[in-house]
Amino acid sequence: MQTHKPHNHQEHQHQEHNHDHGCGCSHDHAKTQHGCSTEKTPVGATAAHDHQAAHEHGTSCCSSDGPDDPDEESDRLAAVPPSGSQRFSWKVTGMDCPSCAKKIENAVTSIPGVDSARVLFATEKLVVDAQSDVSMRIQDAVKQAGFTLLGTTPAAQGDEPKTSRFGEYGPLILLSALMVLSWVLDFFNPRLGEIAFIATTLVGLVPIASKALRLIRSGTPFAIETLMSVAAIGALFIGATAEAAMVLLLFMVGELLESYAANRARRGVKALMELVPEDALLIQGSVRKRVPVASLRPGDVIEIAPGGRLPADAELLNPFASFDESALTGESVPVERQQGQKVAAGSLSVDQAAQMKVTSEPGKNAIDRILQLIEEAEERRAPIERFLDRFSRYYTPAIMLLAVAVILVPPLLFAEAWEMWIYRGLTLLLIGCPCALVISTPAAITSGLAAATRRGALIKGGAALEQLGQVQTIAFDKTGTLTEGKPTVTDVLPAAGLSEQQLLAIAAAVEAGSHHPLAQAIVNRAAENGAALPLAEGRRALAGIGVEGKVGR
């Protein structure tokens, strides 16, 4: 019989564990009122931000350096609400692009009693400082602008409406089909084709013009939807029916692509939030009970099952235990922790049940601090984004005023023909649409951030992404960056009397069922070699040493 001690991991039973960790988060932001979280903040109070920097944990999530750009200063959310204000927060659904965030801010800030409003696009969060509880009016204003508010609690976010594929792609599919039909009709009968293009344009105008009207009523009269609607209608008047329909089709395609890119970018944030389970096993003397993670407080004792994730930052009470912290650090090899050492929320207990003492307040664990960094990065927009925000603020009304001037000035002052100058003014509206700028730039930045997230890199916003082009030297962290972060067996050196195949079979038999990455590497190598695994008996881990088992020969 053989005894095998290949690596260092904790005591376990070599059995399959249930890895269903839930999909909720532990963000207990505040008391919920009307589907939002709110907190009254007197003068001199600490920040009421949901994901505060927890400096007592040794992680600074706040920067004391002021921004160099005054526009960047205006992007920041005030750390402390004004005197006597309350801070409300909601989750916003229905945003396709960063410009949607500005539309929501305009709608909310127009409400009397609202001091400030900030929409964090990456985390889909609306934060409002108001002198009184105007939550119902805020919800009405956001709904009128075409978006939906949900509470910040996991239960409220569970009520998020599901968007059907037809509802998302239906208008674009319908408009595309009508465009193809119009081209076919135009090929055989130009007169009938022109009528078809007019009908296609009117169908495409319905969702865009209705959204433009909602935005006008909510305080954003010069939105891109407004200019698109006016340009399409103007194109119909000058007889450019095919161009009118095509402009609307391209606009819908751009909106859909931007929505897709935004959703891909948010997946990394959602995956991070899902590292924290919804409930925890609380131990109170001899009583064990499941409780919501939001109810945990520092000093509570909880137990984490093998394969379970920590719902909060906690201190280990066991003599030692092994934790997989790869979700936070990228290091795939489990970390050995001794009694009294702290372990971050989201870490996974590898091989044994571990009793832990909670050390973090709700909403202030390691995952929440990372989420706060993402929110702060959201507020530090790229210089090109801030420029385009200012540009689009003045460009759209300027183009519309210029088109009106082109239509009115020559006929009134110089007795020119009205028909020609109306045609030119409407042409200016059509070609002056800034969709290439105001849509493509945020979409490009969002897509870049999403592509980096899919490859394991979390970039702190558009400003950092833009600065990457000026980087001269890059220093890499090896694990998970230059390497896959997954150990593999490179060489097998059998002792005398054993073949490589026999050694792999014996080692894999002892390691089978272990969650340790080194154990899995050995089992995978044996499977690749087609080794038949013998039966291993008495398998057990030697805490801090390795694993052993008996294999009959």
Coordinates of C-alpha atoms in Angstrom, one line a residue:
M1 CA 0.0 0.0 0.0
Q2 CA 1.1 3.6 -0.7
T3 CA 0.9 6.8 1.2
H4 CA 0.9 10.0 -0.8
K5 CA 1.5 13.6 0.5
P6 CA 1.8 15.8 -2.5
H7 CA 0.7 19.2 -1.2
N8 CA -0.5 21.3 1.7
H9 CA -4.2 21.7 2.3
Q10 CA -6.8 21.3 5.0
E11 CA -8.7 18.4 6.4
H12 CA -11.6 17.3 4.2
Q13 CA -13.6 14.2 3.5
H14 CA -13.0 14.0 -0.3
Q15 CA -16.6 14.2 -1.2
E16 CA -18.6 16.3 -3.6
H17 CA -19.9 19.5 -2.2
N18 CA -22.8 21.7 -3.1
H19 CA -21.6 24.9 -4.7
D20 CA -24.9 26.7 -4.8
H21 CA -23.9 30.0 -3.3
G22 CA -27.0 31.9 -4.2
C23 CA -27.0 34.9 -6.5
G24 CA -27.9 37.7 -4.2
C25 CA -25.8 40.4 -2.6
S26 CA -25.4 41.7 0.9
H27 CA -25.9 45.3 0.3
D28 CA -28.0 46.5 3.2
H29 CA -27.8 50.1 2.3
A30 CA -30.4 51.7 4.6
K31 CA -34.0 51.6 5.6
T32 CA -36.2 51.2 2.6
Q33 CA -38.9 53.8 1.8
H34 CA -41.0 53.6 -1.3
G35 CA -38.6 51.2 -2.9
C36 CA -35.5 53.3 -2.1
S37 CA -32.9 53.5 0.6
T38 CA -32.7 56.8 2.5
E39 CA -30.6 58.2 5.3
K40 CA -30.9 61.5 7.1
T41 CA -27.5 63.2 7.5
P42 CA -26.9 66.0 9.9
V43 CA -24.1 68.5 9.6
G44 CA -20.7 66.9 10.1
A45 CA -22.0 63.3 9.7
T46 CA -20.0 60.8 7.9
A47 CA -20.7 59.9 4.3
A48 CA -24.0 58.3 3.7
H49 CA -22.6 56.6 0.6
D50 CA -23.7 52.9 0.3
H51 CA -20.3 51.5 -0.2
Q52 CA -18.2 53.6 2.1
A53 CA -14.4 53.2 2.3
A54 CA -13.6 51.0 5.2
H55 CA -10.3 52.4 6.3
E56 CA -10.3 50.4 9.4
H57 CA -9.8 47.3 7.3
G58 CA -6.6 48.6 5.8
T59 CA -8.1 49.3 2.4
S60 CA -8.4 52.9 1.2
C61 CA -11.2 53.3 -1.3
C62 CA -11.2 57.1 -1.3
S63 CA -8.7 59.5 -2.8
S64 CA -7.9 62.7 -1.0
D65 CA -6.5 64.2 -4.1
G66 CA -8.8 66.7 -5.7
P67 CA -9.4 66.6 -9.4
D68 CA -7.4 68.8 -11.7
D69 CA -10.3 69.4 -14.1
P70 CA -13.3 71.4 -12.8
D71 CA -15.5 69.3 -15.0
E72 CA -14.3 66.2 -13.2
E73 CA -15.2 67.9 -9.9
S74 CA -18.7 68.3 -11.1
D75 CA -18.9 64.6 -11.9
R76 CA -18.2 63.7 -8.3
L77 CA -20.9 62.7 -5.9
A78 CA -20.8 64.8 -2.7
A79 CA -19.5 62.6 0.2
V80 CA -21.8 64.3 2.6
P81 CA -25.3 65.5 1.7
P82 CA -26.1 69.2 2.3
S83 CA -27.3 70.2 5.8
G84 CA -30.7 68.8 6.6
S85 CA -30.8 66.7 3.5
Q86 CA -31.7 63.0 3.1
R87 CA -29.9 60.7 0.7
F88 CA -32.0 58.3 -1.4
S89 CA -30.8 55.6 -3.7
W90 CA -32.4 53.3 -6.3
K91 CA -31.4 50.8 -8.9
V92 CA -32.3 52.1 -12.4
T93 CA -33.3 49.7 -15.2
G94 CA -33.6 50.5 -18.9
M95 CA -30.4 52.5 -19.4
D96 CA -28.7 51.8 -22.8
C97 CA -25.9 54.3 -22.8
P98 CA -24.2 56.8 -20.5
S99 CA -26.3 59.6 -22.1
C100 CA -29.3 58.0 -20.5
A101 CA -27.8 58.7 -17.1
K102 CA -27.7 62.4 -18.0
K103 CA -31.4 62.4 -19.0
I104 CA -32.4 60.8 -15.7
E105 CA -30.3 63.4 -13.8
N106 CA -32.0 66.2 -15.7
A107 CA -35.5 64.8 -15.0
V108 CA -34.7 64.4 -11.2
T109 CA -32.9 67.7 -10.7
S110 CA -35.9 69.6 -12.1
I111 CA -38.0 68.4 -9.1
P112 CA -38.4 71.1 -6.4
G113 CA -36.6 70.1 -3.2
V114 CA -33.9 68.0 -4.9
D115 CA -30.4 69.3 -4.1
S116 CA -28.5 67.0 -6.4
A117 CA -28.8 63.8 -8.4
R118 CA -26.2 61.4 -9.8
V119 CA -26.6 58.3 -11.9
L120 CA -23.8 55.7 -11.8
F121 CA -24.2 53.9 -15.1
A122 CA -21.9 50.9 -14.4
T123 CA -23.8 49.9 -11.2
E124 CA -27.2 51.2 -12.5
K125 CA -27.7 53.3 -9.4
L126 CA -29.4 56.7 -8.8
V127 CA -28.4 58.7 -5.8
V128 CA -30.4 61.7 -4.8
D129 CA -29.9 64.3 -2.1
A130 CA -33.3 66.0 -1.2
Q131 CA -34.6 68.3 1.5
S132 CA -37.7 66.1 2.0
D133 CA -39.1 62.7 1.0
V134 CA -39.8 63.3 -2.6
S135 CA -39.3 59.7 -3.6
M136 CA -42.7 59.2 -5.2
R137 CA -42.2 62.3 -7.4
I138 CA -38.7 61.1 -8.3
Q139 CA -40.1 57.7 -9.3
D140 CA -42.8 59.4 -11.4
A141 CA -40.2 61.7 -13.1
V142 CA -37.9 58.8 -14.0
K143 CA -40.8 56.7 -15.3
Q144 CA -41.9 59.6 -17.4
A145 CA -38.4 59.8 -18.9
G146 CA -38.8 56.1 -19.9
F147 CA -36.9 54.3 -17.2
T148 CA -37.8 52.2 -14.1
L149 CA -36.6 52.4 -10.5
L150 CA -36.2 49.5 -8.1
G151 CA -35.2 49.4 -4.4
T152 CA -31.6 48.7 -3.4
T153 CA -32.5 45.7 -1.3
P154 CA -32.0 42.2 -2.9
A155 CA -35.7 41.5 -2.4
A156 CA -36.7 44.6 -4.4
Q157 CA -34.2 44.0 -7.1
G158 CA -35.6 40.5 -7.4
D159 CA -38.7 42.2 -8.8
E160 CA -36.8 43.5 -11.8
P161 CA -39.0 43.2 -14.9
K162 CA -37.7 40.7 -17.4
T163 CA -37.3 42.1 -20.9
S164 CA -38.4 39.7 -23.7
R165 CA -36.2 39.2 -26.7
F166 CA -39.0 40.2 -28.9
G167 CA -39.5 43.4 -26.9
E168 CA -35.8 44.2 -27.2
Y169 CA -35.2 43.3 -30.9
G170 CA -38.7 43.5 -32.3
P171 CA -38.7 47.2 -33.4
L172 CA -35.3 46.7 -35.1
I173 CA -36.4 43.5 -36.8
L174 CA -39.7 45.1 -38.0
L175 CA -38.0 48.2 -39.3
S176 CA -35.3 46.1 -41.1
A177 CA -38.0 44.0 -42.8
L178 CA -39.9 47.1 -43.9
M179 CA -36.7 48.5 -45.3
V180 CA -36.0 45.4 -47.4
L181 CA -39.6 45.4 -48.6
S182 CA -39.4 49.1 -49.5
W183 CA -36.2 48.5 -51.5
V184 CA -37.8 45.6 -53.4
L185 CA -40.9 47.7 -54.2
D186 CA -38.8 50.7 -55.2
F187 CA -36.9 48.5 -57.6
F188 CA -40.0 47.4 -59.5
N189 CA -42.2 50.5 -58.9
P190 CA -40.5 53.7 -57.6
R191 CA -43.7 55.4 -56.8
L192 CA -44.9 52.5 -54.6
G193 CA -41.4 52.2 -53.2
E194 CA -41.5 55.9 -52.1
I195 CA -44.8 55.2 -50.3
A196 CA -43.3 52.2 -48.6
F197 CA -40.3 54.2 -47.4
I198 CA -42.6 56.9 -45.9
A199 CA -44.5 54.2 -44.1
T200 CA -41.3 52.6 -42.9
T201 CA -40.1 56.0 -41.6
L202 CA -43.4 56.6 -39.7
V203 CA -43.1 53.2 -38.1
G204 CA -39.6 53.9 -37.0
L205 CA -40.5 57.3 -35.7
V206 CA -43.1 55.9 -33.2
P207 CA -40.6 54.7 -30.5
I208 CA -38.0 57.4 -31.1
A209 CA -40.4 60.3 -31.3
S210 CA -42.4 59.1 -28.3
K211 CA -39.2 58.9 -26.3
A212 CA -38.2 62.4 -27.4
L213 CA -41.6 63.7 -26.2
R214 CA -41.1 62.1 -22.8
L215 CA -37.7 63.6 -22.5
I216 CA -39.0 67.0 -23.5
R217 CA -41.6 66.8 -20.7
S218 CA -39.0 65.6 -18.2
G219 CA -36.5 68.5 -18.9
T220 CA -34.3 67.3 -21.7
P221 CA -35.6 69.1 -24.8
F222 CA -32.5 68.8 -27.0
A223 CA -31.9 65.0 -26.7
I224 CA -30.5 63.1 -29.6
E225 CA -33.9 61.5 -30.0
T226 CA -35.4 65.0 -30.6
L227 CA -32.9 65.8 -33.3
M228 CA -33.3 62.3 -34.9
S229 CA -37.1 62.8 -35.0
V230 CA -36.9 66.3 -36.5
A231 CA -34.3 65.2 -39.0
A232 CA -36.4 62.2 -40.2
I233 CA -39.5 64.3 -40.5
G234 CA -37.5 67.0 -42.4
A235 CA -36.1 64.3 -44.8
L236 CA -39.7 63.3 -45.6
F237 CA -40.6 66.8 -46.5
I238 CA -37.7 67.2 -48.9
G239 CA -38.5 63.9 -50.5
A240 CA -35.5 61.9 -49.1
T241 CA -37.7 59.1 -48.0
A242 CA -35.1 56.3 -48.2
E243 CA -32.6 58.4 -46.3
A244 CA -35.2 59.2 -43.6
A245 CA -35.9 55.5 -43.1
M246 CA -32.2 54.6 -43.1
V247 CA -31.3 57.2 -40.6
L248 CA -33.8 55.8 -38.1
L249 CA -32.6 52.2 -38.8
L250 CA -29.0 53.1 -38.2
F251 CA -30.0 54.9 -35.0
M252 CA -31.8 51.8 -33.8
V253 CA -28.8 49.6 -34.6
G254 CA -26.5 52.0 -32.7
E255 CA -28.8 52.0 -29.7
L256 CA -29.0 48.2 -29.7
L257 CA -25.2 47.8 -30.0
E258 CA -24.7 50.2 -27.2
S259 CA -27.2 48.4 -25.0
Y260 CA -25.4 45.1 -25.7
A261 CA -22.0 46.6 -24.9
A262 CA -23.4 48.1 -21.7
N263 CA -24.9 44.8 -20.5
R264 CA -21.6 43.0 -21.2
A265 CA -19.8 45.7 -19.2
R266 CA -22.2 45.2 -16.3
R267 CA -21.7 41.5 -16.1
G268 CA -18.4 41.8 -14.4
V269 CA -20.0 44.0 -11.7
K270 CA -22.9 41.6 -11.3
A271 CA -20.6 38.6 -11.0
L272 CA -18.7 40.5 -8.3
M273 CA -21.9 41.2 -6.4
E274 CA -22.9 37.5 -6.6
L275 CA -19.8 36.4 -4.8
V276 CA -21.6 37.2 -1.6
P277 CA -24.5 34.8 -0.7
E278 CA -27.9 36.0 0.4
D279 CA -27.9 34.2 3.8
A280 CA -25.5 32.8 6.4
L281 CA -25.5 30.1 9.1
L282 CA -25.5 32.1 12.4
I283 CA -24.3 30.3 15.5
Q284 CA -25.7 31.5 18.9
G285 CA -24.6 29.1 21.6
S286 CA -26.1 25.7 20.6
V287 CA -28.6 27.2 18.2
R288 CA -27.9 27.3 14.5
K289 CA -30.1 29.3 12.1
R290 CA -30.2 30.7 8.7
V291 CA -30.3 34.5 8.7
P292 CA -30.2 37.2 5.9
V293 CA -26.7 38.5 5.3
A294 CA -27.9 42.0 5.9
S295 CA -28.7 41.2 9.5
L296 CA -25.1 40.2 10.4
R297 CA -23.2 42.5 12.7
P298 CA -19.5 42.5 13.9
G299 CA -19.0 39.9 16.6
D300 CA -21.6 37.4 15.1
V301 CA -20.3 33.9 14.8
I302 CA -21.1 32.1 11.5
E303 CA -20.2 28.8 9.9
I304 CA -19.1 28.4 6.3
A305 CA -19.7 25.0 4.8
P306 CA -17.0 23.4 2.6
G307 CA -17.4 25.0 -0.8
G308 CA -19.3 28.0 0.7
R309 CA -18.4 31.6 0.3
L310 CA -18.0 34.2 3.1
P311 CA -20.9 36.6 3.3
A312 CA -18.8 39.2 5.2
D313 CA -15.2 40.0 6.2
A314 CA -14.5 37.7 9.1
E315 CA -11.9 36.4 11.5
L316 CA -11.1 32.7 11.6
L317 CA -12.0 30.9 14.8
N318 CA -10.7 27.4 13.8
P319 CA -7.1 26.6 14.4
F320 CA -6.5 26.8 10.7
A321 CA -8.4 26.6 7.4
S322 CA -7.8 26.9 3.7
F323 CA -9.6 29.5 1.5
D324 CA -9.8 30.1 -2.2
E325 CA -9.4 33.9 -2.7
S326 CA -9.0 33.7 -6.4
A327 CA -12.1 35.7 -7.1
L328 CA -10.5 38.7 -5.3
T329 CA -6.8 38.1 -5.8
G330 CA -6.5 35.9 -9.0
E331 CA -4.3 33.5 -7.1
S332 CA -5.7 30.0 -7.7
V333 CA -3.8 28.2 -5.0
P334 CA -5.8 28.3 -1.7
V335 CA -4.4 30.4 1.1
E336 CA -3.8 28.8 4.5
R337 CA -5.2 31.0 7.3
Q338 CA -4.4 30.6 11.0
Q339 CA -6.7 31.3 13.9
G340 CA -7.3 35.0 14.4
Q341 CA -6.4 35.9 10.8
K342 CA -9.0 37.9 8.8
V343 CA -10.5 36.6 5.5
A344 CA -12.2 38.8 2.9
A345 CA -15.9 38.4 1.9
G346 CA -16.4 36.4 -1.2
S347 CA -13.6 33.9 -0.3
L348 CA -14.4 30.2 -0.6
S349 CA -13.8 27.7 2.2
V350 CA -12.0 24.9 0.3
D351 CA -12.2 21.6 2.3
Q352 CA -13.7 22.0 5.7
A353 CA -16.4 23.8 7.6
A354 CA -15.0 26.9 9.2
Q355 CA -16.3 29.0 12.0
M356 CA -15.8 32.7 11.6
K357 CA -16.4 35.9 13.6
V358 CA -17.9 38.7 11.5
T359 CA -15.7 41.9 11.5
S360 CA -17.5 44.1 8.9
E361 CA -20.7 46.1 9.0
P362 CA -23.3 45.4 6.3
G363 CA -22.3 47.2 3.1
K364 CA -18.7 47.6 4.2
N365 CA -17.0 44.3 3.3
A366 CA -14.3 43.8 0.8
I367 CA -16.7 43.3 -2.1
D368 CA -18.5 46.5 -1.2
R369 CA -15.2 48.4 -1.2
I370 CA -14.4 47.1 -4.7
L371 CA -17.9 48.2 -5.8
Q372 CA -17.2 51.6 -4.3
L373 CA -14.0 51.9 -6.4
I374 CA -16.1 51.0 -9.5
E375 CA -18.6 53.7 -8.6
E376 CA -15.8 56.3 -8.0
A377 CA -14.3 55.3 -11.3
E378 CA -17.7 55.8 -13.0
E379 CA -17.6 59.4 -11.7
R380 CA -14.1 60.0 -13.1
R381 CA -15.1 60.0 -16.8
A382 CA -12.6 60.1 -19.6
P383 CA -11.7 63.6 -20.8
I384 CA -13.2 62.8 -24.2
E385 CA -16.4 61.8 -22.5
R386 CA -16.6 65.1 -20.6
F387 CA -15.8 67.0 -23.8
L388 CA -18.6 65.2 -25.7
D389 CA -21.0 65.8 -22.9
R390 CA -20.3 69.6 -23.1
F391 CA -20.3 69.4 -26.9
S392 CA -23.7 67.7 -27.3
R393 CA -25.2 70.0 -24.7
Y394 CA -24.7 72.9 -27.1
Y395 CA -24.4 71.2 -30.5
T396 CA -28.0 69.9 -30.8
P397 CA -29.8 73.3 -30.1
A398 CA -27.2 75.1 -32.2
I399 CA -27.9 72.9 -35.2
M400 CA -31.6 73.3 -34.8
L401 CA -31.3 77.1 -34.4
L402 CA -28.9 77.2 -37.4
A403 CA -31.4 75.2 -39.5
V404 CA -34.2 77.7 -38.5
A405 CA -31.9 80.6 -39.5
V406 CA -31.2 79.0 -42.9
I407 CA -34.9 78.6 -43.5
L408 CA -36.0 82.1 -42.4
V409 CA -33.1 84.6 -43.0
P410 CA -32.6 84.3 -46.8
P411 CA -36.3 84.6 -47.7
L412 CA -37.1 87.3 -45.2
L413 CA -34.0 89.5 -45.7
F414 CA -33.0 88.8 -49.3
A415 CA -36.3 87.8 -50.8
E416 CA -35.0 84.4 -51.8
A417 CA -37.4 81.5 -52.7
W418 CA -38.8 79.8 -49.7
E419 CA -38.9 76.3 -51.2
M420 CA -35.1 76.2 -51.9
W421 CA -34.2 77.4 -48.4
I422 CA -36.6 75.2 -46.6
Y423 CA -35.1 72.3 -48.5
R424 CA -31.6 73.4 -47.4
G425 CA -32.6 73.9 -43.8
L426 CA -34.1 70.5 -43.6
T427 CA -31.0 69.0 -45.3
L428 CA -28.8 70.7 -42.7
L429 CA -30.9 69.0 -39.9
L430 CA -30.5 65.6 -41.6
I431 CA -26.7 65.8 -42.1
G432 CA -26.1 67.6 -38.8
C433 CA -27.2 64.7 -36.6
P434 CA -24.4 64.1 -34.2
C435 CA -25.0 60.4 -33.6
A436 CA -21.6 59.4 -34.8
L437 CA -20.0 61.4 -32.0
V438 CA -22.4 61.2 -29.1
I439 CA -23.2 57.5 -29.6
S440 CA -20.0 56.0 -30.8
T441 CA -17.6 57.4 -28.2
P442 CA -19.4 56.2 -25.1
A443 CA -20.1 52.9 -26.9
A444 CA -16.4 52.5 -27.7
I445 CA -15.4 53.2 -24.1
T446 CA -18.0 50.9 -22.7
S447 CA -17.0 48.2 -25.2
G448 CA -13.4 48.6 -24.3
L449 CA -14.2 48.2 -20.6
A450 CA -16.3 45.2 -21.3
A451 CA -13.6 43.5 -23.4
A452 CA -11.1 44.1 -20.6
T453 CA -13.5 42.6 -18.0
R454 CA -14.1 39.5 -20.1
R455 CA -10.3 39.0 -20.2
G456 CA -10.0 39.4 -16.4
A457 CA -9.0 43.1 -16.2
L458 CA -11.1 45.5 -14.3
I459 CA -10.3 49.0 -15.6
K460 CA -11.3 51.9 -13.4
G461 CA -13.4 53.8 -15.9
G462 CA -12.9 55.7 -19.2
A463 CA -10.3 58.0 -17.9
A464 CA -8.0 55.1 -17.0
L465 CA -8.8 53.5 -20.4
E466 CA -7.9 56.6 -22.3
Q467 CA -4.6 57.0 -20.4
L468 CA -3.5 53.4 -21.4
G469 CA -2.6 54.8 -24.8
Q470 CA 0.2 56.9 -23.1
V471 CA 1.6 54.0 -21.1
Q472 CA 5.3 53.3 -21.8
T473 CA 6.1 50.5 -19.3
I474 CA 3.8 47.8 -18.0
A475 CA 4.4 45.6 -14.9
F476 CA 2.4 42.4 -14.8
D477 CA 1.3 40.4 -11.9
K478 CA 2.2 36.9 -13.1
T479 CA -0.7 34.7 -11.7
G480 CA -3.7 34.7 -13.8
T481 CA -2.2 37.3 -16.2
L482 CA 0.9 35.9 -17.8
T483 CA -0.3 32.5 -16.6
E484 CA -3.7 30.8 -16.6
G485 CA -3.7 30.7 -12.8
K486 CA -4.4 26.9 -12.9
P487 CA -1.6 24.5 -11.8
T488 CA -0.9 21.7 -14.2
V489 CA 1.4 18.7 -13.8
T490 CA 4.5 19.3 -15.9
D491 CA 6.8 16.3 -15.0
V492 CA 6.3 12.9 -13.3
L493 CA 9.4 11.4 -11.7
P494 CA 8.4 7.9 -10.4
A495 CA 10.5 6.2 -7.7
A496 CA 12.2 2.9 -8.5
G497 CA 9.8 0.1 -9.2
L498 CA 7.0 2.4 -10.3
S499 CA 6.1 3.5 -13.8
E500 CA 4.8 7.0 -14.6
Q501 CA 1.3 5.6 -15.3
Q502 CA 1.3 3.7 -11.9
L503 CA 2.4 6.7 -9.9
L504 CA -0.2 8.9 -11.5
A505 CA -3.0 6.3 -10.9
I506 CA -2.0 6.0 -7.2
A507 CA -1.7 9.7 -6.7
A508 CA -5.0 10.5 -8.5
A509 CA -6.8 7.8 -6.5
V510 CA -5.9 9.5 -3.3
E511 CA -6.6 13.0 -4.6
A512 CA -10.0 12.2 -6.2
G513 CA -12.7 14.3 -4.7
S514 CA -10.4 17.0 -3.3
H515 CA -11.1 20.7 -4.3
H516 CA -7.5 21.7 -4.0
P517 CA -6.1 23.0 -7.3
L518 CA -3.0 20.8 -7.1
A519 CA -5.2 17.7 -6.4
Q520 CA -7.3 18.6 -9.5
A521 CA -4.2 19.0 -11.6
I522 CA -3.0 15.5 -10.7
V523 CA -6.4 14.0 -11.4
N524 CA -6.6 15.8 -14.7
R525 CA -3.2 14.6 -15.8
A526 CA -4.2 11.0 -14.9
A527 CA -7.3 11.3 -16.9
E528 CA -5.4 12.7 -19.9
N529 CA -3.1 9.6 -19.7
G530 CA -6.0 7.3 -19.5
A531 CA -4.9 5.9 -16.1
A532 CA -7.3 3.5 -14.4
L533 CA -7.7 4.6 -10.8
P534 CA -7.5 2.0 -8.1
L535 CA -9.7 2.2 -5.0
A536 CA -8.2 4.3 -2.3
E537 CA -9.3 3.8 1.3
G538 CA -9.0 5.9 4.4
R539 CA -8.5 9.1 2.5
R540 CA -8.0 12.0 4.8
A541 CA -6.3 15.4 4.8
L542 CA -3.4 16.1 7.2
A543 CA -4.1 19.7 8.1
G544 CA -1.2 21.9 7.1
I545 CA 0.8 18.9 5.7
G546 CA -1.0 17.1 2.8
V547 CA -3.3 14.2 2.2
E548 CA -2.9 10.5 2.6
G549 CA -4.8 7.3 1.6
K550 CA -4.3 3.6 1.3
V551 CA -4.2 1.9 -2.1
G552 CA -4.2 -1.9 -2.2
R553 CA -1.7 -3.4 -4.6

